[in-house]
Amino acid sequence: EYSGVLSYDKTGVNTDGLFYIAFCQQEDGEFITDNDGYSIDEISIPAAPFLEADQLTGGLYTTLRIDSGNPNRLCKFLASRTGGGPTNVQNITLSLSQPIIQLADVQTDASGSAVFTTIVPAALSGQQIWLQAVIVTPGAGLVSNSYSTTIN
């Protein structure tokens, strides 16, 4: 039985960042030589995918970029011309209203980034648009920030 303050100095684990503590029934002294019953390990929680866009001007090229930290995954660039949601699609809550337009599917690179370049239709000048991206991962989807702007 142990009570009191946990001493992290004997763990060999960097506790300056994110970490978790697991309270275990294991009594093998793997992490702490004089006190068993808990273990400490680092965890990596990737930031939510971040979407950014160049200025959108009707008739001109624009580029959408996603930085997700999730390499070699499918990224779906999405848009709505009717609002910022929310809309639930396959257990994912999007900040887009129906109908949702799928602009492109792009594979993320080794660093988890993806880029999509397209021409903004000139007929959309003066209209508001909402953009978002989803990184497809096994059993889930990681949703980016939403981005809203009026097209020049």
Coordinates of C-alpha atoms in Angstrom, one line a residue:
E1 CA 0.0 0.0 0.0
Y2 CA 1.3 3.4 -0.9
S3 CA 0.0 6.8 0.1
G4 CA 1.4 10.3 -0.2
V5 CA 3.1 12.1 -3.0
L6 CA 4.1 10.2 -6.1
S7 CA 7.8 10.7 -6.9
Y8 CA 8.3 11.1 -10.7
D9 CA 12.1 11.5 -10.5
K10 CA 12.8 7.8 -10.6
T11 CA 10.6 7.0 -13.6
G12 CA 12.9 7.8 -16.5
V13 CA 9.9 9.2 -18.2
N14 CA 9.6 12.8 -19.3
T15 CA 6.7 14.3 -17.3
D16 CA 7.2 17.8 -18.6
G17 CA 4.6 17.2 -21.3
L18 CA 1.5 15.0 -21.5
F19 CA 1.6 11.8 -19.6
Y20 CA -0.7 9.4 -17.8
I21 CA -0.5 7.5 -14.6
A22 CA -1.8 3.9 -14.5
F23 CA -2.7 2.4 -11.2
C24 CA -1.8 -1.2 -11.5
Q25 CA -1.9 -4.4 -9.4
Q26 CA 1.4 -5.5 -10.8
E27 CA 4.1 -5.8 -8.2
D28 CA 7.3 -6.1 -10.1
G29 CA 9.2 -2.9 -9.4
E30 CA 9.5 -2.2 -13.2
F31 CA 9.3 1.6 -12.9
I32 CA 9.9 2.4 -9.2
T33 CA 12.3 0.2 -7.2
D34 CA 11.0 0.9 -3.7
N35 CA 7.3 1.5 -4.4
D36 CA 5.2 -0.6 -6.7
G37 CA 1.6 -0.2 -7.7
Y38 CA 1.7 2.6 -10.3
S39 CA 3.4 3.2 -13.6
I40 CA 4.0 6.3 -15.6
D41 CA 4.3 6.6 -19.4
E42 CA 4.3 9.4 -22.0
I43 CA 1.4 9.7 -24.3
S44 CA 1.2 11.4 -27.6
I45 CA -2.0 13.2 -28.3
P46 CA -1.8 14.8 -31.8
A47 CA -3.3 18.2 -32.2
A48 CA -6.5 18.4 -34.2
P49 CA -6.0 18.7 -37.9
F50 CA -5.6 22.4 -38.8
L51 CA -7.1 23.7 -42.1
E52 CA -6.0 26.9 -43.7
A53 CA -6.9 28.4 -47.0
D54 CA -5.5 31.1 -49.3
Q55 CA -7.8 34.0 -50.1
L56 CA -10.8 32.8 -52.2
T57 CA -11.4 34.9 -55.2
G58 CA -13.9 33.9 -57.9
G59 CA -12.2 32.9 -61.1
L60 CA -8.7 32.5 -59.5
Y61 CA -6.8 29.6 -58.1
T62 CA -6.8 29.0 -54.3
T63 CA -5.0 26.4 -52.2
L64 CA -6.4 24.6 -49.1
R65 CA -3.8 23.1 -46.7
I66 CA -4.2 20.6 -43.9
D67 CA -1.6 19.8 -41.2
S68 CA -2.8 16.8 -39.3
G69 CA 0.3 14.9 -37.9
N70 CA -1.3 11.8 -39.4
P71 CA 0.9 10.5 -42.2
N72 CA -0.3 8.5 -45.2
R73 CA -4.0 8.9 -44.5
L74 CA -6.9 10.0 -46.7
C75 CA -7.9 13.6 -46.3
K76 CA -11.4 14.7 -47.4
F77 CA -11.7 18.4 -48.2
L78 CA -15.3 19.4 -47.7
A79 CA -17.4 22.6 -48.2
S80 CA -20.9 23.9 -47.7
R81 CA -22.6 27.0 -49.2
T82 CA -25.5 26.8 -46.7
G83 CA -24.0 27.1 -43.2
G84 CA -21.7 25.9 -40.4
G85 CA -23.7 22.9 -39.3
P86 CA -23.5 20.9 -37.2
T87 CA -24.2 17.8 -39.3
N88 CA -23.5 14.2 -38.2
V89 CA -22.1 12.0 -40.9
Q90 CA -21.1 8.4 -40.0
N91 CA -20.6 9.3 -36.3
I92 CA -18.6 12.4 -37.2
T93 CA -19.9 15.8 -36.3
L94 CA -19.0 18.4 -39.0
S95 CA -19.3 22.1 -38.7
L96 CA -20.9 22.2 -42.2
S97 CA -24.6 22.3 -43.2
Q98 CA -26.2 20.0 -45.8
P99 CA -25.7 19.7 -48.6
I100 CA -22.0 19.0 -48.0
I101 CA -19.8 19.2 -51.1
Q102 CA -16.8 16.9 -51.3
L103 CA -14.1 19.0 -53.0
A104 CA -11.3 16.4 -53.1
D105 CA -9.7 13.3 -51.5
V106 CA -6.0 13.8 -51.0
Q107 CA -3.5 11.5 -49.4
T108 CA -1.5 13.1 -46.5
D109 CA 2.3 13.0 -46.9
A110 CA 4.9 11.6 -44.5
S111 CA 4.4 14.5 -42.1
G112 CA 0.6 14.4 -42.2
S113 CA 0.0 17.4 -44.5
A114 CA -2.1 17.6 -47.6
V115 CA -2.6 20.3 -50.2
F116 CA -5.5 20.9 -52.6
T117 CA -5.4 23.6 -55.3
T118 CA -8.5 24.5 -57.4
I119 CA -10.0 27.3 -59.3
V120 CA -12.8 29.1 -57.4
P121 CA -15.8 29.4 -59.7
A122 CA -16.4 33.0 -60.7
A123 CA -20.1 32.6 -60.1
L124 CA -19.4 32.2 -56.4
S125 CA -18.1 35.7 -56.0
G126 CA -19.9 37.5 -53.1
Q127 CA -21.1 34.2 -51.5
Q128 CA -20.1 32.8 -48.2
I129 CA -18.6 29.4 -48.0
W130 CA -17.7 27.1 -45.1
L131 CA -14.8 24.7 -45.4
Q132 CA -13.6 21.7 -43.3
A133 CA -11.4 18.6 -43.7
V134 CA -11.6 15.1 -42.3
I135 CA -8.6 12.8 -41.9
V136 CA -9.8 9.2 -42.2
T137 CA -8.3 6.9 -39.6
P138 CA -9.1 3.3 -38.8
G139 CA -12.6 3.4 -37.2
A140 CA -12.8 7.1 -36.9
G141 CA -12.4 10.5 -38.6
L142 CA -10.3 13.4 -37.3
V143 CA -12.1 16.7 -38.0
S144 CA -10.3 19.9 -38.7
N145 CA -11.2 23.4 -37.6
S146 CA -13.9 25.0 -39.6
Y147 CA -13.1 27.9 -41.9
S148 CA -15.6 30.4 -43.2
T149 CA -15.2 33.2 -45.6
T150 CA -16.9 35.3 -48.2
I151 CA -15.5 34.7 -51.7
N152 CA -14.1 37.9 -53.3

